[in-house]
PDB file of C-alpha atoms in Angstrom:
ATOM      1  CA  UNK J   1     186.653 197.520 199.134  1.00 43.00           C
ATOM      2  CA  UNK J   2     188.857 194.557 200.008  1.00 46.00           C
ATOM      3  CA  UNK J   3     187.096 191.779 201.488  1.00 53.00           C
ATOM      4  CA  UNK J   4     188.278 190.645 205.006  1.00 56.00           C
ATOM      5  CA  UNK J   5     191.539 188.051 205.158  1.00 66.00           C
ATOM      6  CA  UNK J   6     189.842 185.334 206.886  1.00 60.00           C
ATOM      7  CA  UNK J   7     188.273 182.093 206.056  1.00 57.00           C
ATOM      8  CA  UNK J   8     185.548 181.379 208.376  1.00 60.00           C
ATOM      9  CA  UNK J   9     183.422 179.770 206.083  1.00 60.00           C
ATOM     10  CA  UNK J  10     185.873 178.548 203.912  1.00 89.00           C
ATOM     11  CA  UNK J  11     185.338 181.218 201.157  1.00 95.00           C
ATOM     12  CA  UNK J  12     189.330 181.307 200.707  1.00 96.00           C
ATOM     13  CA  UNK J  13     189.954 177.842 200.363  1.00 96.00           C
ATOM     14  CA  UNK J  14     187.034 177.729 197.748  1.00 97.00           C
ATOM     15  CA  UNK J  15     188.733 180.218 195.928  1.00 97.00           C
ATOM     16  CA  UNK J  16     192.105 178.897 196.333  1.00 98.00           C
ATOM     17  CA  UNK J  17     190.768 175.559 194.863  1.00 98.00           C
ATOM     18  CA  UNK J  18     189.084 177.216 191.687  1.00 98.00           C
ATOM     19  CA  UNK J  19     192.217 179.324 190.798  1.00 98.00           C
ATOM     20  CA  UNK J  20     194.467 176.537 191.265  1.00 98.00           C
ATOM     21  CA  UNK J  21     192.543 174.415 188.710  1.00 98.00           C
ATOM     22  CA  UNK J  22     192.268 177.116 186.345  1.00 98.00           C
ATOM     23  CA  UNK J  23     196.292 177.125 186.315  1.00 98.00           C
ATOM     24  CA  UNK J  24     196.293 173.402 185.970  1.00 98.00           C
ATOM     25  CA  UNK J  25     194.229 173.638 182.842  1.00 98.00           C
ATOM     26  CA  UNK J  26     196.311 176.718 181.672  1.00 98.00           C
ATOM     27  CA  UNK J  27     199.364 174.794 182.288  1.00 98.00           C
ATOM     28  CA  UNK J  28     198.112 171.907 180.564  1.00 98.00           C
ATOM     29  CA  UNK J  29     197.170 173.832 177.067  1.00 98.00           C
ATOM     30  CA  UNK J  30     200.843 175.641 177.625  1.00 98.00           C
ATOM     31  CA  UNK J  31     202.296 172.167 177.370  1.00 98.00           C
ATOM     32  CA  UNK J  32     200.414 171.313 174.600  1.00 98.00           C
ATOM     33  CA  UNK J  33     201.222 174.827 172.694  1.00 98.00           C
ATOM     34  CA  UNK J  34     204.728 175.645 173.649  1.00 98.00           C
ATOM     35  CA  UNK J  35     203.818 178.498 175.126  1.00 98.00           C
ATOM     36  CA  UNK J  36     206.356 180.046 177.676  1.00 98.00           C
ATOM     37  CA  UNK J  37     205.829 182.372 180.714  1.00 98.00           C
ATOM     38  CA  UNK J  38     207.747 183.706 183.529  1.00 98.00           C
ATOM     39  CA  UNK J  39     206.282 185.886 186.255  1.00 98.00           C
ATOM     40  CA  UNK J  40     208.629 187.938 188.572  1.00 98.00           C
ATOM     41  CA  UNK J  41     208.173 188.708 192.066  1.00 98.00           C
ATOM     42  CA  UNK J  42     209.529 191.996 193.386  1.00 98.00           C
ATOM     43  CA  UNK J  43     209.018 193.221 196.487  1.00 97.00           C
ATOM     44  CA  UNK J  44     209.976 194.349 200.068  1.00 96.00           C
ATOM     45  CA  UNK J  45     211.095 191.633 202.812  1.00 96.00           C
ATOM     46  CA  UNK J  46     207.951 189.733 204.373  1.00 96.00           C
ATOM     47  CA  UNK J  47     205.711 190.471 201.819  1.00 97.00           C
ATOM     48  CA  UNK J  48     203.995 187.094 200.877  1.00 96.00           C
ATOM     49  CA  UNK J  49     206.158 186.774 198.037  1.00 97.00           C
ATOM     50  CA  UNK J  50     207.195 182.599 199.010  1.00 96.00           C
ATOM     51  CA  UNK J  51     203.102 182.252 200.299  1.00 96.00           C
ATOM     52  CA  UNK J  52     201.986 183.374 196.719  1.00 98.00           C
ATOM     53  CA  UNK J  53     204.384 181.381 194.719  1.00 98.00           C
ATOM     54  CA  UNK J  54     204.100 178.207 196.914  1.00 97.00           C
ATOM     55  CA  UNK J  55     199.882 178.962 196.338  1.00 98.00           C
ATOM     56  CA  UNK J  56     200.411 179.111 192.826  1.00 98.00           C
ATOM     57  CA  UNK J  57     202.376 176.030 192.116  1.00 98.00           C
ATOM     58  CA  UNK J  58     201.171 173.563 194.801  1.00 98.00           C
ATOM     59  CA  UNK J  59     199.310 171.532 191.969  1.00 98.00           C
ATOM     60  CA  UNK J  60     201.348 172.494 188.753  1.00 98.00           C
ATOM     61  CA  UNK J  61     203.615 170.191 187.131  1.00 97.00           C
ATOM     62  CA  UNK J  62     207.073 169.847 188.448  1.00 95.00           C
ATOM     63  CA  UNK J  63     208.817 168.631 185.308  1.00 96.00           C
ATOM     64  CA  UNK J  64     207.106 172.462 183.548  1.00 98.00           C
ATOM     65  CA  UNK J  65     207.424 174.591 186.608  1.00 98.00           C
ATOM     66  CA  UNK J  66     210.295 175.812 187.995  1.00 98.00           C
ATOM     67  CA  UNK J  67     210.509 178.783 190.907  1.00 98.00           C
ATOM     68  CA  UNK J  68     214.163 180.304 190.710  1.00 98.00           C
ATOM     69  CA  UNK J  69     215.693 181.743 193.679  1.00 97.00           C
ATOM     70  CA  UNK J  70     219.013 182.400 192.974  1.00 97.00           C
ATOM     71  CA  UNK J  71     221.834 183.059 195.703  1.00 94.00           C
ATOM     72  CA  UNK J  72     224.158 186.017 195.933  1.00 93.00           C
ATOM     73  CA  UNK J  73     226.891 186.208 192.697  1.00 96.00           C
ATOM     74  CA  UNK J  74     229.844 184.022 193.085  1.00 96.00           C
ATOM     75  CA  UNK J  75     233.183 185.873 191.938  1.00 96.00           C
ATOM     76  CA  UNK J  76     232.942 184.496 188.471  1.00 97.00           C
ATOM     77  CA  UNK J  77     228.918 185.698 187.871  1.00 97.00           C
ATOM     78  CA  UNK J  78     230.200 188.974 189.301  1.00 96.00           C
ATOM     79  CA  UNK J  79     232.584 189.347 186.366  1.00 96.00           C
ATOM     80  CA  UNK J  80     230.046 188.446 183.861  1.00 97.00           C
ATOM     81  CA  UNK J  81     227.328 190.384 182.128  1.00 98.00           C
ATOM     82  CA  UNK J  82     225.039 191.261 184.961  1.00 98.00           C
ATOM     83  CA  UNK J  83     221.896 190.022 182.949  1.00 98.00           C
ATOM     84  CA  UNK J  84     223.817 186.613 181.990  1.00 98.00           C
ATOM     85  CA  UNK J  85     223.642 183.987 185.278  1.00 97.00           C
ATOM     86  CA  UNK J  86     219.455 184.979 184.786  1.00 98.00           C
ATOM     87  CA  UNK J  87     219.321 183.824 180.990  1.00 98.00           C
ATOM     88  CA  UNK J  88     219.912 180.233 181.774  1.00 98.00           C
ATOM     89  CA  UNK J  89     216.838 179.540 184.063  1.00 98.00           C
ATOM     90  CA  UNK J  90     214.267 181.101 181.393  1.00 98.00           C
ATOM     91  CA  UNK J  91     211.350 179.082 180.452  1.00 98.00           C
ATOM     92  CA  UNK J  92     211.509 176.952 177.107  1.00 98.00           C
ATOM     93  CA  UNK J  93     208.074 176.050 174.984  1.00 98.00           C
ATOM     94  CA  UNK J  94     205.714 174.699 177.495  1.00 98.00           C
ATOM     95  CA  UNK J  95     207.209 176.193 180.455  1.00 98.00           C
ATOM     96  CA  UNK J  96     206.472 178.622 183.445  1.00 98.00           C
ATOM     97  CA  UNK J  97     209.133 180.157 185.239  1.00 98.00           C
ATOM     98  CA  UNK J  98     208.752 182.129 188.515  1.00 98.00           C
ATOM     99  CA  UNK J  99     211.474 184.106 189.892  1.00 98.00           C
ATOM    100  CA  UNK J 100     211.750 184.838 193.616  1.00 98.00           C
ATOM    101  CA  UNK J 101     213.643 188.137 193.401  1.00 97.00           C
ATOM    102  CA  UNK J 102     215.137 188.706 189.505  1.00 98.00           C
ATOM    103  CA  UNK J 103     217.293 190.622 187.734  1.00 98.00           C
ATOM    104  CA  UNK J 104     215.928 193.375 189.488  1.00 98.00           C
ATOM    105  CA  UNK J 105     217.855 192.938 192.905  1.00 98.00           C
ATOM    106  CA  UNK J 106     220.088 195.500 191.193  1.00 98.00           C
ATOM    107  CA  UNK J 107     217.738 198.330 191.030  1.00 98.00           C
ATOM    108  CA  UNK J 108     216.428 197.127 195.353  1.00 97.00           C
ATOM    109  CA  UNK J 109     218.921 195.549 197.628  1.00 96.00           C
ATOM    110  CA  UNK J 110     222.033 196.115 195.774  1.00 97.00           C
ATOM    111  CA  UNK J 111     221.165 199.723 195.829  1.00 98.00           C
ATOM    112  CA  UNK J 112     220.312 200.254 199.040  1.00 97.00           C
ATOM    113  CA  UNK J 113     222.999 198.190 200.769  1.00 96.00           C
ATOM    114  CA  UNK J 114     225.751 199.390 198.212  1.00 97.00           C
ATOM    115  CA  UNK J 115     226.019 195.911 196.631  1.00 96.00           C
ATOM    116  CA  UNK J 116     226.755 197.660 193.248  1.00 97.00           C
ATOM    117  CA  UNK J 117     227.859 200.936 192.049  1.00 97.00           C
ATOM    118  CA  UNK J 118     225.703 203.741 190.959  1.00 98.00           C
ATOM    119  CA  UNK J 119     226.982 203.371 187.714  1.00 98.00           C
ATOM    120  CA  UNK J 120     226.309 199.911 187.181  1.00 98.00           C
ATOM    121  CA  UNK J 121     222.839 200.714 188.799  1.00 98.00           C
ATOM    122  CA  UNK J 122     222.121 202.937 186.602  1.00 98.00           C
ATOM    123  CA  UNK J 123     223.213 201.162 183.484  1.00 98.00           C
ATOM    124  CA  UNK J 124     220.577 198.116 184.412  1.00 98.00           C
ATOM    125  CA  UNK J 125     218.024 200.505 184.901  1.00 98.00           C
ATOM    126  CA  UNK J 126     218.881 201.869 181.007  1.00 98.00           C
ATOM    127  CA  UNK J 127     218.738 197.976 179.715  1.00 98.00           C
ATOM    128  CA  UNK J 128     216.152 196.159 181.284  1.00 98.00           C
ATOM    129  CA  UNK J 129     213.326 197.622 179.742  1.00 98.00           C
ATOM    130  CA  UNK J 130     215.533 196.836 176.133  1.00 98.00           C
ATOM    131  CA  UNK J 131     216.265 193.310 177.559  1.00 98.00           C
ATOM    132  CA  UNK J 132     212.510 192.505 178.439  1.00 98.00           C
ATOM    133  CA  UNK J 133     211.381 193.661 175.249  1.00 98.00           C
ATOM    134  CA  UNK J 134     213.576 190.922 173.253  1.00 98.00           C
ATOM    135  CA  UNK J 135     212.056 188.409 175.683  1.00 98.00           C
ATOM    136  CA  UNK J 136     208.675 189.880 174.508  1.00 98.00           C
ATOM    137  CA  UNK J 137     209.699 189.825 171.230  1.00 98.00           C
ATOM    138  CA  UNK J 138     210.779 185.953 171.648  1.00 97.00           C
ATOM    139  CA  UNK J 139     207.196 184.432 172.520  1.00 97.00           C
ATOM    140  CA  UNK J 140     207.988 184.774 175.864  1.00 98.00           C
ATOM    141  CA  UNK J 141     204.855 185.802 178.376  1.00 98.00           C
ATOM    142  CA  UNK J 142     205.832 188.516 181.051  1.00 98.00           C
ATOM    143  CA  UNK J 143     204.675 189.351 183.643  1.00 98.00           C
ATOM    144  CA  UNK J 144     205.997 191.351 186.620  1.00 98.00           C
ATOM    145  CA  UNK J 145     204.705 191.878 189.506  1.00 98.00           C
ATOM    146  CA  UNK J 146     205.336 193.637 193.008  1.00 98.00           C
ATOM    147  CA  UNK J 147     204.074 193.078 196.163  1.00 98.00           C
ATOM    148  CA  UNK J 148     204.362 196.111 198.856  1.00 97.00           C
ATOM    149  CA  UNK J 149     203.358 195.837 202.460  1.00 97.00           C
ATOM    150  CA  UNK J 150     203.301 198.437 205.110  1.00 96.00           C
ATOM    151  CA  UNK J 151     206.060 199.211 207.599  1.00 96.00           C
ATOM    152  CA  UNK J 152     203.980 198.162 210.733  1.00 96.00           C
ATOM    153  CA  UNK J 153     202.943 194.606 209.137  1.00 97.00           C
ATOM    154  CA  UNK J 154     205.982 194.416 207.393  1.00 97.00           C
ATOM    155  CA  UNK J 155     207.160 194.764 211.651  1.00 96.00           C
ATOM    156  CA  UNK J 156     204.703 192.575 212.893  1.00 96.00           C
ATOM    157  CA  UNK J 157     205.952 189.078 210.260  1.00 96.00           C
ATOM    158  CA  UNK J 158     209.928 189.634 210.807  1.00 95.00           C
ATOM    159  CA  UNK J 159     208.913 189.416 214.596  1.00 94.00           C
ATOM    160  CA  UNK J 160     207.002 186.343 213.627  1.00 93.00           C
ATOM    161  CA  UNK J 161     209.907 185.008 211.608  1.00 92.00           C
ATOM    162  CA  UNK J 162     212.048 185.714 214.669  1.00 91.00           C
ATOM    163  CA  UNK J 163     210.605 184.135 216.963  1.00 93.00           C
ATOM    164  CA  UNK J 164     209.378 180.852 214.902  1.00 93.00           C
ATOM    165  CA  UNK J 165     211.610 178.239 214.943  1.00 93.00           C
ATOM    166  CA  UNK J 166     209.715 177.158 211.726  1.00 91.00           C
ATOM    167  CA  UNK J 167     210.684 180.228 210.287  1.00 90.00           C
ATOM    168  CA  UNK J 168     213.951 180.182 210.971  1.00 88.00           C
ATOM    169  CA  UNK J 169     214.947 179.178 206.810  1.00 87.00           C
ATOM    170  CA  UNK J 170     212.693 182.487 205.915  1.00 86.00           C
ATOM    171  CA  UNK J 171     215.319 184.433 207.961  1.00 86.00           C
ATOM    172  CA  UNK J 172     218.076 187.037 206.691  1.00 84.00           C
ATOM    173  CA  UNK J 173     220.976 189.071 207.778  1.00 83.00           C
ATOM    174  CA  UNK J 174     219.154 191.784 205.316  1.00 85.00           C
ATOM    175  CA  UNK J 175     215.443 191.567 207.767  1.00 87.00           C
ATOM    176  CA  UNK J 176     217.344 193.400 210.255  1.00 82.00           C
ATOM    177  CA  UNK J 177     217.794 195.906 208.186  1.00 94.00           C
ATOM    178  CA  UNK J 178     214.455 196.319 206.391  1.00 95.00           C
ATOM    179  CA  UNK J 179     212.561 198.296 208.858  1.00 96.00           C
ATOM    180  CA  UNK J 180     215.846 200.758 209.431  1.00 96.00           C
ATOM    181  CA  UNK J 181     216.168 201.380 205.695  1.00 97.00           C
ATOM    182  CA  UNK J 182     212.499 201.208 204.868  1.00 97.00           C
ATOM    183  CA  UNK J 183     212.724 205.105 203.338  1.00 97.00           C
ATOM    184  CA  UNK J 184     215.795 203.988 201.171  1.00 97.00           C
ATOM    185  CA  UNK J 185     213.828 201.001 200.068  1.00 97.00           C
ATOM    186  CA  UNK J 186     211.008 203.130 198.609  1.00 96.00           C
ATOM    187  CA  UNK J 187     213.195 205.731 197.015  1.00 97.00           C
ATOM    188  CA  UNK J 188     214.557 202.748 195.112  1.00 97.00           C
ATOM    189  CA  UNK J 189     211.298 201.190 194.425  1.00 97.00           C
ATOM    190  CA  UNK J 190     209.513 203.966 193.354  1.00 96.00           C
ATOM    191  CA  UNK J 191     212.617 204.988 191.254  1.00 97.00           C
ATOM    192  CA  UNK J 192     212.614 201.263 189.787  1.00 98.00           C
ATOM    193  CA  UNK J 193     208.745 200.992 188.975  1.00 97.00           C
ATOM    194  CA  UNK J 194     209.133 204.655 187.310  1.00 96.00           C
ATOM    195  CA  UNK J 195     211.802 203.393 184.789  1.00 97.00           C
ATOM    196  CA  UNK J 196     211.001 200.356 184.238  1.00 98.00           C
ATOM    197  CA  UNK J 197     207.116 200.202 183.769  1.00 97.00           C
ATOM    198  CA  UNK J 198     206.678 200.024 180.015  1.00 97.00           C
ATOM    199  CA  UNK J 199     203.705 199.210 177.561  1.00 97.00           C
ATOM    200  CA  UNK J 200     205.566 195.884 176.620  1.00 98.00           C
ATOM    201  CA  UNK J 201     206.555 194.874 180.242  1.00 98.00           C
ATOM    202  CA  UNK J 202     204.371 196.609 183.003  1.00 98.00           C
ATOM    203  CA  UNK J 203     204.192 196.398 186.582  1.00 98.00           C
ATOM    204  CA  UNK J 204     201.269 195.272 188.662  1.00 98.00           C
ATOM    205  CA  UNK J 205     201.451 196.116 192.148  1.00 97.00           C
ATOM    206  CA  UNK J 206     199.619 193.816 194.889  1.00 97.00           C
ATOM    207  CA  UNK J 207     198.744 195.811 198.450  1.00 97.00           C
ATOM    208  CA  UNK J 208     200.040 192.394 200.645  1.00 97.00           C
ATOM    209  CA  UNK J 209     198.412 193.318 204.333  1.00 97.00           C
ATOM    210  CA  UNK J 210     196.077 190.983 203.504  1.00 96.00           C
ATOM    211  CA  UNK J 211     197.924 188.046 203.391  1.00 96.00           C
ATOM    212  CA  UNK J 212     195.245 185.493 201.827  1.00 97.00           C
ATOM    213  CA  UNK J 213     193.627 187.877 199.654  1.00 97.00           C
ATOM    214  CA  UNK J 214     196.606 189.297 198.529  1.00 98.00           C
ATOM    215  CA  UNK J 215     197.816 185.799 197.167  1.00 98.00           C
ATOM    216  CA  UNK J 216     194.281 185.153 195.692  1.00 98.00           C
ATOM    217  CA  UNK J 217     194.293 188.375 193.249  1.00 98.00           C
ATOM    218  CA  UNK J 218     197.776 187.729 192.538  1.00 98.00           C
ATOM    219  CA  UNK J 219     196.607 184.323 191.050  1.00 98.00           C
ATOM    220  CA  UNK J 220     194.054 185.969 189.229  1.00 98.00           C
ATOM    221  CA  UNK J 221     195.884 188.581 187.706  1.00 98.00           C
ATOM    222  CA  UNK J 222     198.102 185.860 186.587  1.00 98.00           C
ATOM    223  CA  UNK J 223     195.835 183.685 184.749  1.00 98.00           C
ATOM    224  CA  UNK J 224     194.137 186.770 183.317  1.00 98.00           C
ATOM    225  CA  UNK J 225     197.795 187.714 181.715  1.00 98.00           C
ATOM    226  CA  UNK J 226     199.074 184.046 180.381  1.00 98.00           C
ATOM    227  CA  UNK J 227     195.954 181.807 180.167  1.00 98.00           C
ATOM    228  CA  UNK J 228     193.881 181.429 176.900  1.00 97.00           C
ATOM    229  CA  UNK J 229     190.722 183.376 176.772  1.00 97.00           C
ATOM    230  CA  UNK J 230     188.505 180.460 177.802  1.00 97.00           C
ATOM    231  CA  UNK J 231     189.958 179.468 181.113  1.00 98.00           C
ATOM    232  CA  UNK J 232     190.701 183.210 181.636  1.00 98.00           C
ATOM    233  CA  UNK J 233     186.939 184.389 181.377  1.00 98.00           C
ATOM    234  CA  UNK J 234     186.225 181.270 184.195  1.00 96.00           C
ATOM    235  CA  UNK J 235     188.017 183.657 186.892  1.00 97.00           C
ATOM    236  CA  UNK J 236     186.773 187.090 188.354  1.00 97.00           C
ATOM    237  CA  UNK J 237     188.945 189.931 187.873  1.00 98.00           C
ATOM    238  CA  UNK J 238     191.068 191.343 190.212  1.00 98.00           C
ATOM    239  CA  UNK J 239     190.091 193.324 193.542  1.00 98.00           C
ATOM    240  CA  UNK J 240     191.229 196.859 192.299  1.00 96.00           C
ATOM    241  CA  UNK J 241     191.931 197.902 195.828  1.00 95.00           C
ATOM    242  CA  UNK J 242     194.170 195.247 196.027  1.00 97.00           C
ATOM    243  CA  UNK J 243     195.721 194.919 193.169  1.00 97.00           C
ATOM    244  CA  UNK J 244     196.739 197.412 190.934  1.00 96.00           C
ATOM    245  CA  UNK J 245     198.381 198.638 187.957  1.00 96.00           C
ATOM    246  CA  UNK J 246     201.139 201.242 188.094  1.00 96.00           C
ATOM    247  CA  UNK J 247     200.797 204.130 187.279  1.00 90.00           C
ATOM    248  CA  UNK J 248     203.433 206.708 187.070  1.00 81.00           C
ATOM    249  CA  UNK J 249     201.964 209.937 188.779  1.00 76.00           C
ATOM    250  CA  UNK J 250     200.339 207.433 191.077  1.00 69.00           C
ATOM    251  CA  UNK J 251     203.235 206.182 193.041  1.00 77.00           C
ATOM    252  CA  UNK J 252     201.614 207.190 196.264  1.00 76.00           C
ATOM    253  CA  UNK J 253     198.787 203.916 196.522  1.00 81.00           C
ATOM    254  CA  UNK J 254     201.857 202.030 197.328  1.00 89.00           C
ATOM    255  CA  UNK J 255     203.482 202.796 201.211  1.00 85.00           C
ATOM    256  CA  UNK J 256     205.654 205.375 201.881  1.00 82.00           C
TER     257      UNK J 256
END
């Protein structure tokens, strides 16, 4: 079973220490091997995805780290070829990129909130496994992961965002939403993860309630995919109640 999300003998920040070193070092033989990587972080609204990624890079080099977040299309990207605003921010030899939200806004939001036509929805969801199998192909180091949270907590951290005036930059027209269209958002997720899951560039799914623990086996999982065998072996595997592979015919671990 999971292990409680709290720190009250400072178990997590242990933790969070080790795994941040072991991407240090990671990064460090990346630099010195070209190797590239870019992890992707799907997910529903408020689930940890900006607590993981700011966990993960706190100590990693800013001149080979970049986290892309990129805003809604401008006219001009919106006449383009839908993959072609996202090719510019991949990682070159030595790099790690992390997207915030990818490519794969097309297959979430822009379905559910009718930011795109079914057509062109259903043309990314043909190319994208084709796409990430040339950046396979490349050298490039995949991996994709998403985090799902359930509707009550999900509830519980847009209140929080609310009514934080700290929060207030975490905050989106689209929150208000979230809990209204939660069953649209898992059709398209589960929909998403079915047909787009593939041998070359799988899914990992991370159960967020959890908040702490959550952002530790995400870390884990991540230096288990990119890092060489010898700083990979230094970390424990993955809780497997918390973090998962998908698995087609087992779309119902993941919230309803």
């Amino acid at each position: 079973m999971g292990k409680p999300d709290n720190d009250k003998d400072g178990a997590y920040e242990t933790d969070l220490a080790r795994l941040q070193l072991a991407l240090v070092r990671y990064q460090q033989a990346a630099m010195k091997s070209g190797e590239k990587a870019l992890v992707i972080f799907e997910g529903r609204d408020a689930a940890g995805k900006d607590g993981a990624i700011s966990r993960m890079t706190e100590h990693m080099s800013i001149r080979a780290t970049r986290v892309v977040a990129l805003p809604k299309p401008t006219e001009l990207e919106t006449s383009q070829w839908y993959f072609q605003r996202y090719v510019p921010h991949l990682p070159s030899a030595g790099q790690v990129v992390i997207f915030n939200r990818s490519w794969y806004n097309r297959a979430g939001v822009e379905r559910v909130m009718g930011f795109s036509t079914p057509a062109e929805q259903e043309i990314f969801l043909r190319d994208v496994p084709h796409f990430e199998e040339m950046l396979v192909e490349s050298g490039l180091k995949l991996v994709k992961i998403w985090l799902d949270i359930s509707r009550k907590e999900q509830a519980q951290r847009l209140k929080e965002r609310r009514e934080d005036p700290l929060k207030a930059l975490k905050t989106s027209p689209l929150d208000d939403v979230a809990q209204e269209k939660w069953d649209d958002y898992s059709a398209a997720r589960n929909d998403m993860l079915t047909r787009t899951h593939t041998p070359v560039a799988p899914w990992t799914c991370v159960v967020t309630d959890k908040k702490k623990q959550a952002r530790l086996n995400v870390m884990r999982h991540v230096i288990k995919t990119i890092a060489p065998e010898e700083i990979a072996a230094s970390v424990e595997a993955p809780d497997p109640d918390i973090l998962f592979p998908f698995q087609i015919d087992a779309v119902g671990r993941l919230n309803p």
